[in-house]
Coordinates of C-alpha atoms and ligand atoms in Angstrom, one line a residue:
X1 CA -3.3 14.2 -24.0
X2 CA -1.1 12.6 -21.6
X3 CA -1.5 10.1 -19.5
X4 CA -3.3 7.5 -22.1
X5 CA -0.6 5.0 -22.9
X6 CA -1.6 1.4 -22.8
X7 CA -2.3 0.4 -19.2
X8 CA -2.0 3.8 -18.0
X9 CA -3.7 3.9 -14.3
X10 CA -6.4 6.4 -14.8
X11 CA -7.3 7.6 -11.2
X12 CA -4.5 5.7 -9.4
X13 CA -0.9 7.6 -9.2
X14 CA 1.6 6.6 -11.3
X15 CA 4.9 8.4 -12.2
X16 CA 5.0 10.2 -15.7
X17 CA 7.9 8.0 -16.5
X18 CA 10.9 5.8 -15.0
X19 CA 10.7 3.5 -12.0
X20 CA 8.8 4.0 -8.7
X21 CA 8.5 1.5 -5.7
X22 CA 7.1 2.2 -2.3
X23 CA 5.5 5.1 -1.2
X24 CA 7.2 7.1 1.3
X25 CA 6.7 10.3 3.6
X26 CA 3.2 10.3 3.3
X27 CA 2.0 13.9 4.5
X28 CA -0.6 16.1 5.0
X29 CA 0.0 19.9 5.7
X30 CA -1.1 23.1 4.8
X31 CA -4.2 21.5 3.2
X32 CA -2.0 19.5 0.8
X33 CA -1.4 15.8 -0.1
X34 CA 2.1 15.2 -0.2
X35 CA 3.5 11.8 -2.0
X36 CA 6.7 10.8 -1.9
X37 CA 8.1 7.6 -3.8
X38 CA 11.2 5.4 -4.3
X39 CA 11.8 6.5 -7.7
X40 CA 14.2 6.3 -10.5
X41 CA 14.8 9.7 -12.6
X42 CA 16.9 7.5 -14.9
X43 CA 15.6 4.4 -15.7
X44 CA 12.5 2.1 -16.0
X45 CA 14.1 -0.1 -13.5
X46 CA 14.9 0.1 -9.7
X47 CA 18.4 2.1 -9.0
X48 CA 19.6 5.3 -8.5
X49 CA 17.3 5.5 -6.0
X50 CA 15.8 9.2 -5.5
X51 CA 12.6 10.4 -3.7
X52 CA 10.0 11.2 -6.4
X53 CA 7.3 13.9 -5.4
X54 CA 3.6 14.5 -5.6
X55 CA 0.7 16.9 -4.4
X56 CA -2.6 16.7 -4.3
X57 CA -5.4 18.4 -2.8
X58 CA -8.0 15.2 -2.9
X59 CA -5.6 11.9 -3.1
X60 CA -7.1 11.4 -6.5
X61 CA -5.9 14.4 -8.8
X62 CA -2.3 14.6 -8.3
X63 CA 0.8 16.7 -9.7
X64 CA 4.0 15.5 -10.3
X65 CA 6.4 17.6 -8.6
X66 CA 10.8 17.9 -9.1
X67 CA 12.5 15.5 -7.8
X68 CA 12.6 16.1 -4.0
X69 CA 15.9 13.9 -2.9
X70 CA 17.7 13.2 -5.7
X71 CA 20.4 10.1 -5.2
X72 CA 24.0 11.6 -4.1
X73 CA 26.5 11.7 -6.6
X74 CA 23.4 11.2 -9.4
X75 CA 24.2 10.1 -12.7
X76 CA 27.2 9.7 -12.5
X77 CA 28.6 8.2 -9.6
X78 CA 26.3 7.7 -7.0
X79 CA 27.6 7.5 -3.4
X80 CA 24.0 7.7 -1.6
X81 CA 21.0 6.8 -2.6
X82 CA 17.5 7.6 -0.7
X83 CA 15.7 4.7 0.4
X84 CA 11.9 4.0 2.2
X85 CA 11.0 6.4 5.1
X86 CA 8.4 9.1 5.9
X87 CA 7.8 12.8 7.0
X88 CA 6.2 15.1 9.8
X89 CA 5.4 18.7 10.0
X90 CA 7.7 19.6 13.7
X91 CA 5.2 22.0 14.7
X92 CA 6.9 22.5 17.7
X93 CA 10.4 23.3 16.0
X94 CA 12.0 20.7 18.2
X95 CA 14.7 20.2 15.5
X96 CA 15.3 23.7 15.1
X97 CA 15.3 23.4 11.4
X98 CA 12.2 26.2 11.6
X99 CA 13.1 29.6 10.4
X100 CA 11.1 32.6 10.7
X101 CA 8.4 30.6 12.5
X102 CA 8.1 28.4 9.4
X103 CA 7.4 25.0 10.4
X104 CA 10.0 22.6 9.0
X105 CA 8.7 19.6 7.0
X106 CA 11.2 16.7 8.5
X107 CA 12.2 13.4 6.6
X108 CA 13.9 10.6 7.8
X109 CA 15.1 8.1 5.1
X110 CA 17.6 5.5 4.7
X111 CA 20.8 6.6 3.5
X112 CA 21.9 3.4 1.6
X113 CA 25.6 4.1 0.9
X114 CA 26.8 1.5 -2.4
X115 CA 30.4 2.5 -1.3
X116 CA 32.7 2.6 1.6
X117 CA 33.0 6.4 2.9
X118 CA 33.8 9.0 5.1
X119 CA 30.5 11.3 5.4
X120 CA 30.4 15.5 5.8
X121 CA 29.9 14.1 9.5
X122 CA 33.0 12.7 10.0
X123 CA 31.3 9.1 10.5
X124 CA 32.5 5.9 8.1
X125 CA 30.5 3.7 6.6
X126 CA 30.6 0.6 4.9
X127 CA 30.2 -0.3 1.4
X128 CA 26.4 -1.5 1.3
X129 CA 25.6 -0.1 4.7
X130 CA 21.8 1.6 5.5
X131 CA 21.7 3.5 8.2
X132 CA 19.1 6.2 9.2
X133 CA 19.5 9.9 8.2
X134 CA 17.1 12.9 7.9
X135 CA 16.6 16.1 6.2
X136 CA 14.2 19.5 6.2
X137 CA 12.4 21.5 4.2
X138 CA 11.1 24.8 4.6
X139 CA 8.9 25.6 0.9
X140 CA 6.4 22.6 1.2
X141 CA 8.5 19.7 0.4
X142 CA 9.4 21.5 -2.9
X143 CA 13.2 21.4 -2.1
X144 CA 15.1 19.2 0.5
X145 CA 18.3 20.1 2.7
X146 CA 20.0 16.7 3.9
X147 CA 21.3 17.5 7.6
X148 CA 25.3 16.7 6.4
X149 CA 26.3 17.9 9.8
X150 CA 25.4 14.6 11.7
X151 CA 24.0 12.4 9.4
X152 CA 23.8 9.6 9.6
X153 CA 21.5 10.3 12.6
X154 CA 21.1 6.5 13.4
X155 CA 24.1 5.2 11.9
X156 CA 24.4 1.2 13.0
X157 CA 21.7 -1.1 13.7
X158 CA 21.4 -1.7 17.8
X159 CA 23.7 -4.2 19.4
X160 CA 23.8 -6.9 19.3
X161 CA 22.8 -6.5 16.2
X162 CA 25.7 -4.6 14.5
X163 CA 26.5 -7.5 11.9
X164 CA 22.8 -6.2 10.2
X165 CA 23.9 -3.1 9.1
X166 CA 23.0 -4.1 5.2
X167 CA 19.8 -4.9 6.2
X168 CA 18.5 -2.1 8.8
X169 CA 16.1 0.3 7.2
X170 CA 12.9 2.0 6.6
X171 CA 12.2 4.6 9.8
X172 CA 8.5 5.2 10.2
X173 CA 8.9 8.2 12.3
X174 CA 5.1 10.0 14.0
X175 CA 4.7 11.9 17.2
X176 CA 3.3 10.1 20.4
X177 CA 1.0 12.5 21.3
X178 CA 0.9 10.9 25.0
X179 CA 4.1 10.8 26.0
X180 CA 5.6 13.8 23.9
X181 CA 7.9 12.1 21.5
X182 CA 9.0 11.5 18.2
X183 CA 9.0 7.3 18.0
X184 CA 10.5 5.7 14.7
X185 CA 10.1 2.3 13.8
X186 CA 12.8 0.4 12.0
X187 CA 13.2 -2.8 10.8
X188 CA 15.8 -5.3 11.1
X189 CA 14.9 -6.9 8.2
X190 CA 16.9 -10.5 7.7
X191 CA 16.1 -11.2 11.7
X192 CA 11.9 -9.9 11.4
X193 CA 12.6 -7.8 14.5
X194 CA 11.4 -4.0 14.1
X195 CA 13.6 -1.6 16.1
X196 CA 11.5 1.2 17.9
X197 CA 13.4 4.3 18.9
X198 CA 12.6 7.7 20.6
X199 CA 13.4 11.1 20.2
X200 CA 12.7 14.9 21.4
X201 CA 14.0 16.3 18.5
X202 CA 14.3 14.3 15.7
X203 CA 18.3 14.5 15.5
X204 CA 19.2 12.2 18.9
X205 CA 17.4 8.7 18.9
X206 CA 17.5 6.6 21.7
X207 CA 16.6 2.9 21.3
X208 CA 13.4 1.7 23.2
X209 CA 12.3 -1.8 22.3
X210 CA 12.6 -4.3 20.1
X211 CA 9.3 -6.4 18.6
X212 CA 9.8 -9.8 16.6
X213 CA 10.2 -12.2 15.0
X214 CA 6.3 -13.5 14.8
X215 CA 3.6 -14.4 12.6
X216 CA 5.0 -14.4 8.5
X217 CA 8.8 -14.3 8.2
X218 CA 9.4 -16.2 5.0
X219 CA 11.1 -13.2 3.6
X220 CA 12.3 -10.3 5.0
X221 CA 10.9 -7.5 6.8
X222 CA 10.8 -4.4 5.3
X223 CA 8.6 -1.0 5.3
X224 CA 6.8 -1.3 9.4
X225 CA 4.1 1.3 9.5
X226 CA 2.5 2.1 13.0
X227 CA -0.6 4.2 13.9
X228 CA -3.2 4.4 16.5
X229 CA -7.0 3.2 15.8
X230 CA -10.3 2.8 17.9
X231 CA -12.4 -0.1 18.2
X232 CA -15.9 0.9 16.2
X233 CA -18.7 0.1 18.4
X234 CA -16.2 0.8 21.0
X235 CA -14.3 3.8 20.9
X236 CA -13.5 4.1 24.0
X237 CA -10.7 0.9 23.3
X238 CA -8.2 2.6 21.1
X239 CA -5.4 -0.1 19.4
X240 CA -2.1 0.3 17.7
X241 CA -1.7 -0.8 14.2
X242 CA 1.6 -2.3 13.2
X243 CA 1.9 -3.0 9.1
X244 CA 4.9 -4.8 7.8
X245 CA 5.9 -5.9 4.4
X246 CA 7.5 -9.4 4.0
X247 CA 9.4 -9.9 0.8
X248 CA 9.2 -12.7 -0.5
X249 CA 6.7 -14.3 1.4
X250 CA 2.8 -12.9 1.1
X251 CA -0.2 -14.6 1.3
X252 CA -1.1 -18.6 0.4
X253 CA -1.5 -18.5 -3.1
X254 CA 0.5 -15.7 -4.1
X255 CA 4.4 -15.2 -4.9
X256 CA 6.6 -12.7 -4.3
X257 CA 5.8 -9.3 -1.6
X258 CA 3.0 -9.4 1.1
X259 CA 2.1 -7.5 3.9
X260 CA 0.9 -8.3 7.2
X261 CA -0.3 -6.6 10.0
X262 CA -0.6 -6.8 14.5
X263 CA -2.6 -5.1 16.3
X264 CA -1.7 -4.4 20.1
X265 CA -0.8 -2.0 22.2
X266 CA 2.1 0.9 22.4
X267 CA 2.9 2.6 25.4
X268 CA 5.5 5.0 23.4
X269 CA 8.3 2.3 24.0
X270 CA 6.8 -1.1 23.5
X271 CA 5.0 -2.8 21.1
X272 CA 2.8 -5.7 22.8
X273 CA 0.9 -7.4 19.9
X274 CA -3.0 -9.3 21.6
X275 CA -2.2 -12.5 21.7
X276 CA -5.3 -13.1 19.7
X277 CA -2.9 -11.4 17.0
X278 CA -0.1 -14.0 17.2
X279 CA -0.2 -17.7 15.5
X280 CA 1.9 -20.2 16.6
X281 CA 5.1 -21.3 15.2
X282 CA 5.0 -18.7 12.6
X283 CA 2.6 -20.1 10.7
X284 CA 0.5 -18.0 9.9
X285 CA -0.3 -14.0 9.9
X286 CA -2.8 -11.1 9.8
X287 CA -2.4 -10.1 5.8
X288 CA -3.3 -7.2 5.0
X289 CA -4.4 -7.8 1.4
X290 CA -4.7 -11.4 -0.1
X291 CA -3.7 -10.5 -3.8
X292 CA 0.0 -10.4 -5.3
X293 CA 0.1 -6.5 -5.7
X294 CA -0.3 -4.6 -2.7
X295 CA 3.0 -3.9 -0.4
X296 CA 5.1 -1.1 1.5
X297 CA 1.5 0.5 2.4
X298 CA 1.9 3.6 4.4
X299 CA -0.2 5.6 6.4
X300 CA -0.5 9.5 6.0
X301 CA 1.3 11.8 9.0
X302 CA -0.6 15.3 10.0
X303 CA -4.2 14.2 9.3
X304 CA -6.3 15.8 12.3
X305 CA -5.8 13.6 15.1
X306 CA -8.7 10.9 16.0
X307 CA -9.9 11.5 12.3
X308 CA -9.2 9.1 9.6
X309 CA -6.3 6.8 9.2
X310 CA -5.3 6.8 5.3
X311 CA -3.3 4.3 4.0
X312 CA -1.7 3.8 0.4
X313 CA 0.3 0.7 -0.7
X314 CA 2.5 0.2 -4.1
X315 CA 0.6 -2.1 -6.4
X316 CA 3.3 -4.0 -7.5
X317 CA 5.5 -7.2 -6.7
X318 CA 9.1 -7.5 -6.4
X319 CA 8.7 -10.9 -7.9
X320 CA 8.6 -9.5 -11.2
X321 CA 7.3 -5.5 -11.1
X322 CA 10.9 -4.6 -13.1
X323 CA 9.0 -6.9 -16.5
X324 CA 5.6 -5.4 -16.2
X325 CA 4.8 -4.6 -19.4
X326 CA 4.4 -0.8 -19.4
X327 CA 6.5 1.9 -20.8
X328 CA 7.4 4.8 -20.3
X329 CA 6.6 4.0 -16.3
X330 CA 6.7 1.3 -13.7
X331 CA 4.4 0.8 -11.1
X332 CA 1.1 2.4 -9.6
X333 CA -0.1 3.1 -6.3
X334 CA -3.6 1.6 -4.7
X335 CA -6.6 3.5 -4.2
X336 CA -5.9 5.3 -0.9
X337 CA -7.4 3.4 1.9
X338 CA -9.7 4.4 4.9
X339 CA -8.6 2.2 8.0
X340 CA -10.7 0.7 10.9
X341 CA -10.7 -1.7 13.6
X342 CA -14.3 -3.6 14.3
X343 CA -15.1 -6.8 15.9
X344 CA -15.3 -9.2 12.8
X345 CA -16.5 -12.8 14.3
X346 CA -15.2 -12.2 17.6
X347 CA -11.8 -11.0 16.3
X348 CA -10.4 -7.1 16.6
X349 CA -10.2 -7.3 12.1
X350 CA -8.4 -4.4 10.0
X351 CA -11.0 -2.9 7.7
X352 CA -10.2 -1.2 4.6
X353 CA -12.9 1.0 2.4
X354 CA -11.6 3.2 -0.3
X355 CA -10.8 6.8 0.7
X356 CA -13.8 8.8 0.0
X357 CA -12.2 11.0 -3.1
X358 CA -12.4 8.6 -5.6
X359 CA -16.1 9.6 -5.5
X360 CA -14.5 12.6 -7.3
X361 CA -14.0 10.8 -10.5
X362 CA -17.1 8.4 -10.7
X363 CA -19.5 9.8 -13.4
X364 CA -23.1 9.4 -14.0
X365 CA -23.0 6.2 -16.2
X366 CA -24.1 3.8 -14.0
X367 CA -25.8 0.7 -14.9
X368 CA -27.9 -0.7 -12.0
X369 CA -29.5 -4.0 -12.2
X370 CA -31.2 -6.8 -9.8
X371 CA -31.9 -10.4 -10.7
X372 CA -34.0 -12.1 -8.1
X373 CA -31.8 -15.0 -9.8
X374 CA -28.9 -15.4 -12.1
X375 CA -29.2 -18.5 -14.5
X376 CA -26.7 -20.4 -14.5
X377 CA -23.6 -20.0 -17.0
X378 CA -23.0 -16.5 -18.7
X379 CA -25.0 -13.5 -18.2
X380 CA -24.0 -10.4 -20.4
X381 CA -23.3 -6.9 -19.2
X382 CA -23.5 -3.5 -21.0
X383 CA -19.7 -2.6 -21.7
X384 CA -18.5 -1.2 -18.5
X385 CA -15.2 0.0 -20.4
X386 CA -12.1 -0.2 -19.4
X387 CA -12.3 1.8 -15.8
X388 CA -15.1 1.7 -13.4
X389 CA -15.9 1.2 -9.7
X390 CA -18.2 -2.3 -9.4
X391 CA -20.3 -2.8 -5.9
X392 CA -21.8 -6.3 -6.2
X393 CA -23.9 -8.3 -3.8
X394 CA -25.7 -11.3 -3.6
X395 CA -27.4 -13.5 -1.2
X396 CA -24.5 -16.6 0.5
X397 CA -26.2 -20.1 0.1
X398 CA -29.0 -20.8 2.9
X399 CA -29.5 -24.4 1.8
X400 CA -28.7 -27.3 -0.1
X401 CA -30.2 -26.5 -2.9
X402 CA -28.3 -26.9 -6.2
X403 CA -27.5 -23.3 -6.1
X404 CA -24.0 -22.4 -8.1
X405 CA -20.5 -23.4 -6.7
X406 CA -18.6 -20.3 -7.6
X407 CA -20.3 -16.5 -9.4
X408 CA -18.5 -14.2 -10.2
X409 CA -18.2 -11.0 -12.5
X410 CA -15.8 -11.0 -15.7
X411 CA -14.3 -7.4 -16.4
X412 CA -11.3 -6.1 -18.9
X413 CA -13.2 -9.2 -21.0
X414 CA -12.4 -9.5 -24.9
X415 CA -15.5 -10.0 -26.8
X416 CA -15.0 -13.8 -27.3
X417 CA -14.5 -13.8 -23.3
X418 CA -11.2 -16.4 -24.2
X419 CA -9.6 -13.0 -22.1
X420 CA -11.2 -11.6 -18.8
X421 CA -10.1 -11.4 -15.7
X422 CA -12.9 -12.8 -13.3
X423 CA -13.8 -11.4 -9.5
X424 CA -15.8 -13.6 -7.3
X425 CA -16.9 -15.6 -4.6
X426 CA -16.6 -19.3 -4.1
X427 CA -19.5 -20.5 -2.2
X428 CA -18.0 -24.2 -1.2
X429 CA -14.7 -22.8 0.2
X430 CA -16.3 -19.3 1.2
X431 CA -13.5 -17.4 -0.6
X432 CA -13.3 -14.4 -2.1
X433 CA -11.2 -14.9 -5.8
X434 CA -9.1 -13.2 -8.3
X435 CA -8.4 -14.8 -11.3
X436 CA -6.1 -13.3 -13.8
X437 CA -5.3 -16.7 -15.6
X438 CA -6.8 -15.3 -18.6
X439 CA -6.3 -11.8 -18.1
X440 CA -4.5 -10.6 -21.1
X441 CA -0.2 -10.0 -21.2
X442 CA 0.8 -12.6 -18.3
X443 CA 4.4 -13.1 -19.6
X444 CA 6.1 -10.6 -16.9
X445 CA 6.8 -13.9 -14.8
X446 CA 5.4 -17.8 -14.9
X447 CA 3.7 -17.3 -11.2
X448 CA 1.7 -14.2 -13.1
X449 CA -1.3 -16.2 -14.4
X450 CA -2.9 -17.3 -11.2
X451 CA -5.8 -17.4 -8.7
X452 CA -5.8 -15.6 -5.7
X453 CA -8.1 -15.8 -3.0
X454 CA -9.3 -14.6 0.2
X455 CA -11.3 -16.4 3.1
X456 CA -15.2 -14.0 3.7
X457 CA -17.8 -15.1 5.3
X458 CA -21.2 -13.7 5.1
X459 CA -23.0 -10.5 6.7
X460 CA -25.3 -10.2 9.0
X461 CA -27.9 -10.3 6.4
X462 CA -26.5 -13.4 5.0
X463 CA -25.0 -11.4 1.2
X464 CA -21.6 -11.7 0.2
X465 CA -21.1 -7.7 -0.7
X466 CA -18.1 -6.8 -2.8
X467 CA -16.3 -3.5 -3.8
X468 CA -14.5 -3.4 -7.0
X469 CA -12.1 -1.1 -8.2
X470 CA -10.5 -1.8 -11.7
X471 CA -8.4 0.5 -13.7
X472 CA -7.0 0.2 -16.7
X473 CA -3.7 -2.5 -15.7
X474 CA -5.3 -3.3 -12.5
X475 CA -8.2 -4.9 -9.8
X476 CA -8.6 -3.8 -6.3
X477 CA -11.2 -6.3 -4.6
X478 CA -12.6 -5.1 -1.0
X479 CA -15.3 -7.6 0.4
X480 CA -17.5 -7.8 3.3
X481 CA -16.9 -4.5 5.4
X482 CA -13.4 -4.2 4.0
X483 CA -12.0 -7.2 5.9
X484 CA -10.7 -9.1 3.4
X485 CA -8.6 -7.0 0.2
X486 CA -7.4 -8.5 -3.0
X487 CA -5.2 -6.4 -5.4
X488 CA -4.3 -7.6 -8.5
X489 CA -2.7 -6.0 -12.0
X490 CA -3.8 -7.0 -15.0
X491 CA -2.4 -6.2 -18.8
X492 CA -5.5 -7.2 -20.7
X493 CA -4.7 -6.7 -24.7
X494 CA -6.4 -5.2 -27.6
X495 CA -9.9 -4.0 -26.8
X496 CA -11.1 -5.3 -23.6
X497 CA -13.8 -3.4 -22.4
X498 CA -16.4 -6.1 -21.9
X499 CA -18.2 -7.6 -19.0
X500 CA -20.3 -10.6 -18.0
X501 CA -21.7 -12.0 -14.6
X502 CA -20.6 -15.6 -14.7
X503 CA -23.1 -18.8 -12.3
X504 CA -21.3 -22.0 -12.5
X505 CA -23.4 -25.0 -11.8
X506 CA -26.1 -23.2 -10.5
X507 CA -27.8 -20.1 -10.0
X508 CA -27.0 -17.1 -7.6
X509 CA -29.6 -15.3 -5.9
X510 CA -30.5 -11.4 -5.2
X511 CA -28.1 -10.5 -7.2
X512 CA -27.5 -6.6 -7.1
X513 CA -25.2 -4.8 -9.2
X514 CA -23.9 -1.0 -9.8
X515 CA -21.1 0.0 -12.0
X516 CA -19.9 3.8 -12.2
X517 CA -17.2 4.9 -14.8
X518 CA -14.8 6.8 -13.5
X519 CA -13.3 9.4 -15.6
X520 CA -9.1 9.8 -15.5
X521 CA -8.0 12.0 -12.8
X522 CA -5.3 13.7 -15.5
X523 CA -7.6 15.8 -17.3
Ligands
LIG601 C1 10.7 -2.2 -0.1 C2 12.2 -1.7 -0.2 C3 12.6 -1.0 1.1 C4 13.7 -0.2 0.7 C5 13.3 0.3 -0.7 C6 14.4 0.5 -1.7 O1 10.1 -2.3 -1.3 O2 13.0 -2.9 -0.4 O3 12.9 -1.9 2.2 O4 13.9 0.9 1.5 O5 12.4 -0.8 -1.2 O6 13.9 1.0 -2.9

């Protein structure tokens, strides 16, 4: 059997072996998932970087697919490697790399050039340099063609900007259905400015706006991500989305890669974030998930338009993903994630549930229980094994009585509980929490054993609902109506398959619980 190693993701992607960062060129066509990766095909580590490949026909079951850009020059001497960008199907041919009427699959990357050169183009670049290039391909993203005869197709960062031109990357290229263009966003990432450009053909961009620096720039910018959304309850308002990563520099609490998000408007040049989106003096942002392992999230081109915006983020931290202890891989992706927009206590707030598929790989073994009250101190569970989808609600504190302070659920639990890794709410400082202190393996970096946690205020109805997804190296919180997100890995050792609800200094009422196995998605 394959895919059972030790803290092998069992309905989350992850490569068959070596290294893989963000996801990239996220693509739907011909009824086929396509996922791309930053991915090493020699090592365990990041280098030689390459754009793994994967297909899927329900963004649960995937395939590992060759190699689609493998790095220039690769093993020996590599002169280009392929960093972060994305994909679209040109319907319209407007890059004329369709032949035969076959629409061309188009990818624009960043070439990041280690060495000083003269390109197949006749342009120079310098050692370290990342510039924008793209490439085609005509058999389902099974085989690549880099376009030699002009790349770099955006070779220097904008002036005045030209000095940035080892730190200018990541084009998030989608068609702007409204005014008929291709629009790429790029970011400048030491200055937190994202570049837009526009194009009618993929091959000549033309700079349109800039957009930054605002909100978190303790690290730098990297991976921007922009899509269109309505307002639920009022779709007639539609927004635009902007998604950045900021490495380091995430949420309070956590170390290492984050990712925020605006939302505004875009007219196809200009990026105008609500000022409702903006804090400040920087001091604050719009994160997109409040745990340590969730960055580079992008959303999938060539879903039918107006339907569902699907996101997927790398669940992983640069702070210390090259330790983790797996072998012979690195790194997983999240759950794909269904995006919305809703009014969340007067606020326009980014919701996240779990892209319906995973309902693919639930199976029948569900324990359901309710507890008009949960005693206080430790209630055990039926072994929930080691991967399962939780949904947990109970009622928020309508009083003073001496109710508990924090409750919580402990998963991925030895049976001494001195190992669990415990998801919860705390009712005093109305946070969500993650706490992998005593999770298991915490030695990939001294900032690993920590609690995270994530501000959620009741429902309507006055519960505290949350979603849990938790895999076999990792914990993907959603609570409320997906407003909040906390994602978490977790190397829990030995057996670890036990679970108990947890009422500190008090009870916790209406408690209601449902846990479904999920069965891996490799077999
Ligand atoms: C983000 C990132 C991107 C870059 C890629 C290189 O994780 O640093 O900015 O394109 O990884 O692998």
């Amino acid at each position: 059997l394959s895919h059972t190693e030790p803290y092998r993701p069992q309905y989350h992607f992850s490569p068959a072996e070596h290294w893989m960062n963000d996801p990239a060129g996220l693509i739907y066509h011909n009824e086929t998932y396509h996922l791309f990766f930053q991915y090493n095909p020699g090592g365990i580590e990041w280098g030689n970087m390459s754009w793994g490949h994967a297909t899927s026909k329900d963004l649960t079951h995937w395939e590992e697919r060759p190699v689609a850009l493998l790095a220039r020059g690769y093993p020996e001497n590599v002169t280009e490697m392929f960093f972060t960008g994305s994909a679209v199907a040109d319907v319209n041919n407007t890059s004329g790399f369709g032949v035969d009427g076959k629409i061309p699959l188009v990818a624009m990357y960043t070439s990041s050039y280690p060495v000083a050169q003269e390109l197949p183009s006749g342009k120079q670049v310098q050692a370290g340099q990342q510039s924008q290039s793209i490439a085609y391909s005509l058999d389902e993203g099974e085989t690549w063609t880099t376009y030699d005869a002009e790349n770099p197709v955006i070779h220097n960062p904008p002036s005045p900007y030209g000095a940035e031109f080892q730190n200018f990357r990541d084009p998030f290229v989608s068609w702007h259905a409204d005014t008929q263009k291709w629009v790429a966003v790029t970011v400048l990432s030491s200055l937190h400015k994202v570049a837009i450009w526009t194009s009618d053909n993929l091959k000549e961009w033309t700079l349109a706006s800039e957009f930054g620096p605002y909100n978190g720039v303790g690290g730098v910018w990297e991976c921007p991500n922009l899509f269109q959304l309505p307002i639920k309850g009022d779709p007639s308002i539609k927004k635009w989305v902007l998604v950045l990563g900021l490495n380091p520099g995430g949420p309070p609490g956590t170390v290492g890669s984050g990712t925020q998000y605006f939302i505004g408007d875009f007219d196809g040049t200009t990026f105008k974030a609500d000022p409702a989106s903006i804090y400040p003096d920087n001091k604050s942002a719009n994160w997109m998930d409040w745990g340590p392992d969730f960055y580079a999230a992008a959303s999938y081109n060539g879903l039918p338009e107006g339907g569902d915006v699907v996101q997927i983020g790398w669940m992983n931290n640069w702070q210390y993903g090259q330790r983790i202890p797996t072998s012979p891989w690195r790194s997983a992706m999240s759950v794909p994630r269904q995006l919305s927009l809703k009014k969340v206590n007067g606020k326009v707030t980014l919701l996240q549930q779990p892209q319906y598929s995973w309902r693919s790989v639930a199976n029948h073994q569900t324990l359901k229980h309710s507890w008009k009250s949960v005693s206080k101190g430790s209630t055990s569970l039926d072994s929930p094994g080691k991967a399962f989808k939780i949904d947990l609600s109970f009622a928020d504190h309508d009083s003073n009585k001496s109710l508990a302070s924090t409750f919580a659920i402990g998963v991925r639990a030895s049976s001494d509980f001195k190992q669990e890794t415990l998801i919860g709410y705390n009712f005093t400082s109305k946070e969500v929490f993650v706490d992998r202190r005593n999770s298991g393996d915490v030695s990939s970096d001294k900032t690993f054993a920590s609690l995270y946690h994530a501000p959620l205020s009741a429902n309507a109805d006055k519960r505290i609902n949350l979603q849990v997804f938790v895999d076999w190296s990792s914990v993907e919180v959603l609570g409320g109506q997906g407003e909040v997100s906390l994602t978490a890995q977790i190397f829990p050792k030995g057996n670890s398959t036990e679970a108990r609800l947890v009422s500190t200094d008090g009870v916790t009422q209406d408690v209601r619980l449902r846990i479904n196995g999920m069965d891996s998605a490799w077999h």
